[in-house]
Tab-separated table of C-alpha atoms in Angstrom:
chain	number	residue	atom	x	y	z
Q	137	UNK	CA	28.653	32.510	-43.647
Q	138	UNK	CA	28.008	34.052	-40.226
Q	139	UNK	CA	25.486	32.756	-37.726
Q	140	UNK	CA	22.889	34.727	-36.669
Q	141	UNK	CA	23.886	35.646	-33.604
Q	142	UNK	CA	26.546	37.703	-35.354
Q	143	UNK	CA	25.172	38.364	-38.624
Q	144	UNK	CA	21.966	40.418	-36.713
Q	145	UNK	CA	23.513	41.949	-33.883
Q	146	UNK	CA	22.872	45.263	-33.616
Q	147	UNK	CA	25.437	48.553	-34.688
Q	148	UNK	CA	24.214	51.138	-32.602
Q	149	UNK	CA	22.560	51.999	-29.384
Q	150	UNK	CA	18.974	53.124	-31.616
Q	151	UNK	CA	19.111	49.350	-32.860
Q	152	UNK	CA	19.328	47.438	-29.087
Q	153	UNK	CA	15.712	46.263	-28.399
Q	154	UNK	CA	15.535	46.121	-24.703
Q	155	UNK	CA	17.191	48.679	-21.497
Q	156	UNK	CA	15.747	51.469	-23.592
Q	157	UNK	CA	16.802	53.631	-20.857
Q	158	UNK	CA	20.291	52.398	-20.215
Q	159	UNK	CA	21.283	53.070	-24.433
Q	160	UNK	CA	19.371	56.405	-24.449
Q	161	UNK	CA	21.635	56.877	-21.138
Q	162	UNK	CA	24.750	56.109	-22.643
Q	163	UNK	CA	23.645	58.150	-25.793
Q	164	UNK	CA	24.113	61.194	-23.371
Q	165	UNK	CA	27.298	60.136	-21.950
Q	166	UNK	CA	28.926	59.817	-25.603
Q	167	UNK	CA	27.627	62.949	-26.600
Q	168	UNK	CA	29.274	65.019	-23.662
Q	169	UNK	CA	32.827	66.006	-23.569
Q	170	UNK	CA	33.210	63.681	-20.484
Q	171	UNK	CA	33.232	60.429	-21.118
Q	172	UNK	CA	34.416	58.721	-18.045
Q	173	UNK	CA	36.273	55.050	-17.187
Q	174	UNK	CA	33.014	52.420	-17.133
Q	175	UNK	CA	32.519	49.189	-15.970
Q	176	UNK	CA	29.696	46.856	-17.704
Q	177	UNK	CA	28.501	43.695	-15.446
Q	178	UNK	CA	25.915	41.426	-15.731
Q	179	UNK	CA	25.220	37.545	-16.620
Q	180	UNK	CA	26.689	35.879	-19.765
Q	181	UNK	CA	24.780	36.732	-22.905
Q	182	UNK	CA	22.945	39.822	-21.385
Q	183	UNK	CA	24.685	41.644	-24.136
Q	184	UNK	CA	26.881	44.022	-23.128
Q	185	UNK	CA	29.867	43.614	-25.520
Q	186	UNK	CA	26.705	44.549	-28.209
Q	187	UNK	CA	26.360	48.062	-26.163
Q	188	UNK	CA	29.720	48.211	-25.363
Q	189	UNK	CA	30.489	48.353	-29.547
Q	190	UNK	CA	27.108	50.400	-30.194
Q	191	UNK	CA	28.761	52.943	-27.341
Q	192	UNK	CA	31.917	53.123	-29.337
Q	193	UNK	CA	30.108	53.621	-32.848
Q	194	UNK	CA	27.704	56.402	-30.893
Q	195	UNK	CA	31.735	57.798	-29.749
Q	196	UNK	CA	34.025	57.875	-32.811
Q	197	UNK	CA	30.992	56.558	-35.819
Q	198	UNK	CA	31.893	53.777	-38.288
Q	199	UNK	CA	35.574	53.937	-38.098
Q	200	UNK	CA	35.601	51.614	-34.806
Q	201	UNK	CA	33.941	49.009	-37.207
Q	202	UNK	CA	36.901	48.596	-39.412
Q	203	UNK	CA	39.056	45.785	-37.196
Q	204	UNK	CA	41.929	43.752	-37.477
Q	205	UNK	CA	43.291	41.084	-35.606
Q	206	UNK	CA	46.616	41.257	-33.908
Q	207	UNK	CA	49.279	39.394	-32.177
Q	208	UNK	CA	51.322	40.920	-29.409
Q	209	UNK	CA	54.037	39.037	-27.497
Q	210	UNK	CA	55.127	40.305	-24.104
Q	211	UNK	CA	58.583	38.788	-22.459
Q	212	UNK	CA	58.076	37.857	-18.221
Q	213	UNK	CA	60.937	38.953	-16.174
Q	214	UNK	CA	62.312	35.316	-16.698
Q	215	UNK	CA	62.138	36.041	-20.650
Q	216	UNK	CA	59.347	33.887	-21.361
Q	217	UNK	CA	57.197	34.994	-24.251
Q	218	UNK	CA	53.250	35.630	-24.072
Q	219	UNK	CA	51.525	35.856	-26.692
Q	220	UNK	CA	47.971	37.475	-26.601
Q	221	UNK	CA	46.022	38.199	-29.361
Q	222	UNK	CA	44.485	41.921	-29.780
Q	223	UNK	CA	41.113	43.082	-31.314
Q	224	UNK	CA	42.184	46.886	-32.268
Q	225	UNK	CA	40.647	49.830	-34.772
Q	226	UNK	CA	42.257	53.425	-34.747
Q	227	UNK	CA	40.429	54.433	-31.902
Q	228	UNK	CA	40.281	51.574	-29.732
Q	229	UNK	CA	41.600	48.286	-28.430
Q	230	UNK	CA	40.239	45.013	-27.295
Q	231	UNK	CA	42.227	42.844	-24.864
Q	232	UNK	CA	41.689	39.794	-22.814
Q	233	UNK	CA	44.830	39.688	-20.338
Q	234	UNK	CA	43.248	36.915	-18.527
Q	235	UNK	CA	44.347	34.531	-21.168
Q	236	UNK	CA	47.710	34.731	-19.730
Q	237	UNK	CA	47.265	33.576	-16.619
Q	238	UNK	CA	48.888	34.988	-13.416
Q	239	UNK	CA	51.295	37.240	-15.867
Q	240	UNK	CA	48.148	39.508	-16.694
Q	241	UNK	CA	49.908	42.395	-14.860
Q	242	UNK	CA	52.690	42.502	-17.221
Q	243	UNK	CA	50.408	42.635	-20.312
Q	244	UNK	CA	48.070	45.616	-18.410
Q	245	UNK	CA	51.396	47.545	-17.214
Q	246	UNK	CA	53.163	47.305	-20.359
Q	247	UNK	CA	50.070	47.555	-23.037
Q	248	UNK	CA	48.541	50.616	-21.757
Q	249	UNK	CA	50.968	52.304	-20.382
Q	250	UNK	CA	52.274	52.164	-24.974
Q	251	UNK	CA	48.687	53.149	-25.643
Q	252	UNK	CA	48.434	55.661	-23.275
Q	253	UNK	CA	51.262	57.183	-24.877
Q	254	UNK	CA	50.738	57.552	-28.356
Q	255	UNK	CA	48.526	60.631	-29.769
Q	256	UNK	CA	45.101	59.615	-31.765
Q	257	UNK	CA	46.203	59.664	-35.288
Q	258	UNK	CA	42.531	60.243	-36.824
Q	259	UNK	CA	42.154	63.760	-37.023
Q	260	UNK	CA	38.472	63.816	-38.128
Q	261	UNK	CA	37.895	61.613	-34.457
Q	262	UNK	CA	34.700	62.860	-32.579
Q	263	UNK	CA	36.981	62.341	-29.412
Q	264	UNK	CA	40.674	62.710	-29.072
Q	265	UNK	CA	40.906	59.347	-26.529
Q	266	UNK	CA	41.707	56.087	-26.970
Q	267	UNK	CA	39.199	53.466	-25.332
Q	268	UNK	CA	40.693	50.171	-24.190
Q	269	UNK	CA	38.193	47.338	-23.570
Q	270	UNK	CA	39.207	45.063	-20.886
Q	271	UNK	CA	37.282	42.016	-21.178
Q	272	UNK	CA	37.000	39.072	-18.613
Q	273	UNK	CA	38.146	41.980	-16.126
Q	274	UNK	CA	37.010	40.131	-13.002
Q	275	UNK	CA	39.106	37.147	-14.023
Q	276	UNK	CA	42.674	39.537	-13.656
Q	277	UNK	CA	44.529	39.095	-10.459
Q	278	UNK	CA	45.168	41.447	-7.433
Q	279	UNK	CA	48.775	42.534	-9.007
Q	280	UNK	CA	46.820	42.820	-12.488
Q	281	UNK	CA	43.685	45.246	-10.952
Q	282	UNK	CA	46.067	47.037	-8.616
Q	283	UNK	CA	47.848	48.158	-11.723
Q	284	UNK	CA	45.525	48.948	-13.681
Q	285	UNK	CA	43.978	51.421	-11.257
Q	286	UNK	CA	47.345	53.480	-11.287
Q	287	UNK	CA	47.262	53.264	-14.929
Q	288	UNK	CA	43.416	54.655	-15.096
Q	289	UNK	CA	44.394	57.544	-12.656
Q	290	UNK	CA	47.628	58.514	-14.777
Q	291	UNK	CA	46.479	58.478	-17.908
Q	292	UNK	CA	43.131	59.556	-18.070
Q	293	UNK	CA	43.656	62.749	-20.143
Q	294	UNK	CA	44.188	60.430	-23.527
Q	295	UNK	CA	43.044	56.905	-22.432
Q	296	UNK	CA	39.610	55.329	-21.568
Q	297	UNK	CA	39.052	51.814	-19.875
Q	298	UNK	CA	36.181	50.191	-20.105
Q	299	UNK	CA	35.790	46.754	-18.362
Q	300	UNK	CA	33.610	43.814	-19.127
Q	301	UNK	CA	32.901	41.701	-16.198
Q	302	UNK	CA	30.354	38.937	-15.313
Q	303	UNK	CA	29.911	40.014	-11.396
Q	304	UNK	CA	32.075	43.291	-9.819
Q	305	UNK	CA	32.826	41.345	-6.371
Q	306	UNK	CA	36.146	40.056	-7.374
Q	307	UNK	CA	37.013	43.403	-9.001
Q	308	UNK	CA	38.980	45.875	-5.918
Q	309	UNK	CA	36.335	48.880	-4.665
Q	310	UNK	CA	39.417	51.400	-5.973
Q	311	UNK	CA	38.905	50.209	-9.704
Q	312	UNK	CA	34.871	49.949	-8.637
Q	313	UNK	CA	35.450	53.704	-7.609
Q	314	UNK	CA	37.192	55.020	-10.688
Q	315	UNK	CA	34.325	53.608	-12.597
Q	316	UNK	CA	30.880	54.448	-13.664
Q	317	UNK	CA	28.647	51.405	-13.198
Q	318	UNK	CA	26.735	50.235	-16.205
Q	319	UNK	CA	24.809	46.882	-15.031
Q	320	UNK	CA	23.270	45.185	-18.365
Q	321	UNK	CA	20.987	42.929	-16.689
Q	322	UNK	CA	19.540	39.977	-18.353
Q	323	UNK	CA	16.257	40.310	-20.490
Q	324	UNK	CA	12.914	39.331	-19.286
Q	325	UNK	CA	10.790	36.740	-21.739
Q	326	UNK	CA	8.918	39.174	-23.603
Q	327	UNK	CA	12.322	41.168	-24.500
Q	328	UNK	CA	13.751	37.544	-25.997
Q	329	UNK	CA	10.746	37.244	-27.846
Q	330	UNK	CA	10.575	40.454	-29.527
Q	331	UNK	CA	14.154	39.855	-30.588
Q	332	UNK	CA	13.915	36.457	-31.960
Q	333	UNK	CA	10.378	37.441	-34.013
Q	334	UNK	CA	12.859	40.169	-35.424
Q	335	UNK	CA	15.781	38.075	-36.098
Q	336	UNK	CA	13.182	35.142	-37.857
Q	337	UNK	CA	11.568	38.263	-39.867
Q	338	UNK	CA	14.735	39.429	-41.272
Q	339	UNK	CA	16.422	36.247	-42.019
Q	340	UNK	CA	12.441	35.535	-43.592
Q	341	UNK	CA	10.010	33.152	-41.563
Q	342	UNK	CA	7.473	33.292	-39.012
Q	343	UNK	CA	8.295	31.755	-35.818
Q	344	UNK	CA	5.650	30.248	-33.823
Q	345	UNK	CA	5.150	31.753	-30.259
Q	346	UNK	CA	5.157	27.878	-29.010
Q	347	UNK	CA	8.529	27.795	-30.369
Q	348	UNK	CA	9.702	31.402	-29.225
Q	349	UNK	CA	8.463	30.611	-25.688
Q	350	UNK	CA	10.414	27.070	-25.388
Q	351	UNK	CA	13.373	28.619	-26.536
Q	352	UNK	CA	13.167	31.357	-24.034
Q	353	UNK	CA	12.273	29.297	-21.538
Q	354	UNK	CA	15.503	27.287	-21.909
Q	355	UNK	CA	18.053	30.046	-22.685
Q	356	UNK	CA	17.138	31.197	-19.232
Q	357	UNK	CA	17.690	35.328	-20.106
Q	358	UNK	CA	20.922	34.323	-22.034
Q	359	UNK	CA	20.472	36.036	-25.287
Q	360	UNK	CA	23.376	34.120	-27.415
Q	361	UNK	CA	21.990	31.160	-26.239
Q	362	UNK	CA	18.995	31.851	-27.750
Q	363	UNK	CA	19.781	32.740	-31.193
Q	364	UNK	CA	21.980	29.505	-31.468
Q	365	UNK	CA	19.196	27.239	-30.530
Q	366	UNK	CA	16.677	29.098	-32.775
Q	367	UNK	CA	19.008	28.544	-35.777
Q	368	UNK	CA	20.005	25.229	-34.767
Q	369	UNK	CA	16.376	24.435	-34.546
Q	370	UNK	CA	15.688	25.785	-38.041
Q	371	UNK	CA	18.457	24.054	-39.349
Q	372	UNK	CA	16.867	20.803	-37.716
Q	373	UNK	CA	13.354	21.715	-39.181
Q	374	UNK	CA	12.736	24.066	-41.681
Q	375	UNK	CA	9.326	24.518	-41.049
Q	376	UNK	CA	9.590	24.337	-37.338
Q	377	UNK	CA	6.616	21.834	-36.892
Q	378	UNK	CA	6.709	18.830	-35.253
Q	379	UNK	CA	8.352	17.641	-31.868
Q	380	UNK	CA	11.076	19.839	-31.841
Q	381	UNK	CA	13.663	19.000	-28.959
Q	382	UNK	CA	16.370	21.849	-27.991
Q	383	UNK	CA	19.740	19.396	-27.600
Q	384	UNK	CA	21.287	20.149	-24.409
Q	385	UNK	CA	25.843	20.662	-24.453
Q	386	UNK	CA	27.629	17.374	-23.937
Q	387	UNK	CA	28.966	19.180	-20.763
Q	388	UNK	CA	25.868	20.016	-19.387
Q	389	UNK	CA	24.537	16.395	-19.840
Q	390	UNK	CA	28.236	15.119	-17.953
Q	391	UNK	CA	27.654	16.988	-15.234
Q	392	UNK	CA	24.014	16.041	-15.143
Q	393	UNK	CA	25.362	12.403	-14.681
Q	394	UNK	CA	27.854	13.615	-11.913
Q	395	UNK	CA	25.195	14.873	-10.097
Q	396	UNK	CA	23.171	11.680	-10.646
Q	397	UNK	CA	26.597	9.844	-9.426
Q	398	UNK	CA	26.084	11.491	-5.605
Q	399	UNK	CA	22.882	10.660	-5.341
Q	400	UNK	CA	22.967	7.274	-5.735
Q	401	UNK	CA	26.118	6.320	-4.117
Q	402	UNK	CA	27.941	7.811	-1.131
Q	403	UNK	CA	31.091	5.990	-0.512
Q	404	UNK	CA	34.862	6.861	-1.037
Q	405	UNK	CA	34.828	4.526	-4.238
Q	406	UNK	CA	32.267	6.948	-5.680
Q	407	UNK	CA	34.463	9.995	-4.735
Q	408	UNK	CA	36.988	8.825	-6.402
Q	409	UNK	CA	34.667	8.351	-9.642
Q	410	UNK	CA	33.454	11.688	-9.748
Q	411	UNK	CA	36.773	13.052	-9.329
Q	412	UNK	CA	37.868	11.066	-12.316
Q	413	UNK	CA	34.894	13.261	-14.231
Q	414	UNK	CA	35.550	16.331	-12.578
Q	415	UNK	CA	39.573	16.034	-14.356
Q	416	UNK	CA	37.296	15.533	-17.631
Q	417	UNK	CA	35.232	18.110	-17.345
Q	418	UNK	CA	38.230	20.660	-16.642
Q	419	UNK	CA	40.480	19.128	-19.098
Q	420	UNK	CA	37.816	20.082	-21.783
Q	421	UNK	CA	38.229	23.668	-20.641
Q	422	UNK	CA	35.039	24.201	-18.614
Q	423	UNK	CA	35.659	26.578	-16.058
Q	424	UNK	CA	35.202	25.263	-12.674
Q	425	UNK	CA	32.718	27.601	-11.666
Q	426	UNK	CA	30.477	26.514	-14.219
Q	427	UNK	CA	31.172	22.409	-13.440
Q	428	UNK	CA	30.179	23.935	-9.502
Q	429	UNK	CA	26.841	25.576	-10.351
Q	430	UNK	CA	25.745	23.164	-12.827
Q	431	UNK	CA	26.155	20.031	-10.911
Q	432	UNK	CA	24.683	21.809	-7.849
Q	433	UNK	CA	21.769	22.845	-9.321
Q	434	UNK	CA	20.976	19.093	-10.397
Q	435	UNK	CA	21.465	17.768	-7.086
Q	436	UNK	CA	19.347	20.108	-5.397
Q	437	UNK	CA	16.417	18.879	-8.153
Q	438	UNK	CA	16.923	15.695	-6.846
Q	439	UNK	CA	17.127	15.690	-3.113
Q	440	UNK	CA	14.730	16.624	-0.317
Q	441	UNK	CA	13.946	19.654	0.467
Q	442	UNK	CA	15.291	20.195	3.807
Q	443	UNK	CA	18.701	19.575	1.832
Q	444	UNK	CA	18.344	22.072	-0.547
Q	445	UNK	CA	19.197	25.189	1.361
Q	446	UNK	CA	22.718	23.475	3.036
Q	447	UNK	CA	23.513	22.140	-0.582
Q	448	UNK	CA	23.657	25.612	-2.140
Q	449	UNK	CA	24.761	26.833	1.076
Q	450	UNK	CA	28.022	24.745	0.734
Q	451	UNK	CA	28.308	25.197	-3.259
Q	452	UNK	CA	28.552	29.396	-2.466
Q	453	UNK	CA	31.201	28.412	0.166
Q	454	UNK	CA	33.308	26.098	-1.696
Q	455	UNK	CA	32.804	29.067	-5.204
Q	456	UNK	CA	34.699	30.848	-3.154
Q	457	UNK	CA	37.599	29.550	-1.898
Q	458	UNK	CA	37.474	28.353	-5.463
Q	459	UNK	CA	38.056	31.803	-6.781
Q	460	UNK	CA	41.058	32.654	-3.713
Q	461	UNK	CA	42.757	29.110	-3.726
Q	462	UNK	CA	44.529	27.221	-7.019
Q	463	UNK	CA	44.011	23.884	-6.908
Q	464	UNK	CA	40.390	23.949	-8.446
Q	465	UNK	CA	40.033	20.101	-8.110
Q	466	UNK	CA	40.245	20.289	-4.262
Q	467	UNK	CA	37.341	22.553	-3.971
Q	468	UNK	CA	34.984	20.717	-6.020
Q	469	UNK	CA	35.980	17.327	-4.713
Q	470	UNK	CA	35.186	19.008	-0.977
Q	471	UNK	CA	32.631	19.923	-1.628
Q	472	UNK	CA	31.272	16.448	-3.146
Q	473	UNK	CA	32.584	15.189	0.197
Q	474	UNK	CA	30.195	17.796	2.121
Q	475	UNK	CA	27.158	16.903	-0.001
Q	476	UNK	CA	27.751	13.360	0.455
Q	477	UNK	CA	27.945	13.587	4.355
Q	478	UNK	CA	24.614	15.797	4.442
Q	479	UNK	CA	23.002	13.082	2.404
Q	480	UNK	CA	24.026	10.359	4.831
Q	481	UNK	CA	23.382	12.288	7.769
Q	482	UNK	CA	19.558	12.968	6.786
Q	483	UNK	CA	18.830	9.196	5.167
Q	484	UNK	CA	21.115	6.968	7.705
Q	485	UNK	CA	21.124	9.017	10.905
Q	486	UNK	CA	25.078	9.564	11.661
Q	487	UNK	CA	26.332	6.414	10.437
Q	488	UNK	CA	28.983	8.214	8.659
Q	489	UNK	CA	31.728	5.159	8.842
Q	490	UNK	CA	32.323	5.410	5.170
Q	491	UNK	CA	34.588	8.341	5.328
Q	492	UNK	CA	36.406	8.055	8.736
């Protein structure tokens, strides 16, 4: 059985509850006869891989619905094998070449450039292009982007790209350029609401608005979030009555204590113990920039306020070299180091013998 989240989402642009204007805009772009390369951005569960599939449905109709599953392998110049797994219909394809690490380039190069080639077989297609849906796009590396920008300006006459990203500034301005923009922003409270009094209607209970509001309140404008918590709350308690408490993810709680860790304690020894957590934390696949943001965000809840500003200040440096360098580890144990230092420095004067 599916969860909600998937079970309710919505099949075409007429269906999306909120950015009325953005699906009545892209109702007009798949109507003309020139559709161009777009790029969606905006935060996690703001919903646009819903309008990116309503888009295609509004392009080709219910074909694109009818999927499969698919495993291509690709062989590096030093014949190892990749294997990435493919999300396809006869009009489009769905690709995450980020999964492969720094070899995305040879999955973009050699992937489209095969689409690109071939004719679309569906003669009754509203469009005669194929649309290939990049996800995780500002995850691909320089080589990755730089060829997929020749491949968008070669073979636009039978191919369409459309990118899903989280933020464009680690995306290159000439694949920015070659796109239209299409920035699905997060929704406000009263958007969540109406969507989780229609999701409760239709699977057929009321939800009270004290409930609604400390849901919304704690998915924070993340939509998916939302609809697991509501379920997982009404799989908790039927009726919804009572104390209900919205559980938080054992990684969020982890990096709670990390946070709790620097506080308390700034010494070497302690370094070394919140390294120790930071190698569990990214063993369990959380990606560093989450661990970063997280673990910032409780620190700054628990300092003073004249530390606040330099804290976040630091966690937006460190993000960054984060993104450039490899060595993930390094960056989040620096900036541990940093944090620590402030604290001492404002509590203890300069006494900073701890860490000569």
């Amino acid at each position: 059985m599916s969860l909600w989240v998937d079970q309710y989402r919505p099949r075409s642009l007429d269906d999306l509850h909120y950015h009325q204007g953005l699906s009545a805009r892209l109702r007009s772009l798949a109507a003309s006869g020139d559709f161009p390369h777009m790029l969606f951005y905006g935060p996690s569960g703001a919903g646009k891989k819903t309008r990116i599939a309503c888009t295609l449905k509004e392009l080709f109709g219910p074909g694109v619905e009818k999927i499969k599953i698919d495993q291509r392998i690709f062989l590096t110049p030093s014949k190892r094998k990749l294997e990435v797994n493919l999300v396809q219909s006869n009009f489009h394809i769905e690709i995450t070449p980020s999964e492969t690490g720094n070899y995305d380039r040879i999955v973009i190069q050699e992937l489209l450039k095969e689409i690109a080639q071939t004719q679309q077989v569906d003669l009754n297609a509203k469009q005669r292009f194929k649309v290939v849906i990049i996800n995780e796009a500002d995850s691909l590396s320089r080589d990755a982007q730089a060829a997929l920008r020749r491949t968008m300006e070669k073979y636009m006459s039978n191919m369409r790209i459309i990118l899903c990203a989280n933020s464009t500034s680690r995306l290159i301005a000439p694949i920015r350029s070659r796109c239209l923009l299409m920035r699905v922003a997060a929704p406000d409270s009263d958007a969540m609401g109406t969507v989780l009094d229609y999701v409760a209607r239709r699977v057929g209970f009321d939800l009270p608005p004290d409930v609604a509001g400390q849901i919304v309140e704690d998915a924070a404008g993340n939509m998916r979030k939302a609809l697991l918590v509501l379920e997982a709350l009404k799989m908790q308690s039927p009726d919804l009555s009572g104390n209900l408490s919205i559980a938080k993810p054992d990684w969020e709680t982890y990096c709670h204590k990390v946070a709790d860790l620097i506080v308390q304690e700034q010494t070497p020894a302690r370094v070394m113990e919140v390294r120790a957590k930071f190698y569990e934390l990214l063993s369990h696949c959380i990606p560093p920039t989450v661990i970063l943001k997280t673990v910032a965000e409780r620190v700054v809840e628990r300092v003073d306020e004249a530390l606040k500003a330099d804290i976040m200040h630091w966690a937006a440096f460190y993000e960054v070299r984060m993104r450039v360098g490899s060595k993930k580890i390094f960056h989040l144990e620096a900036w541990v180091v940093k944090v620590m230092s402030l604290y001492k420095q404002f509590f203890y004067g300069m006494d900073l013998t701890g860490f000569d």
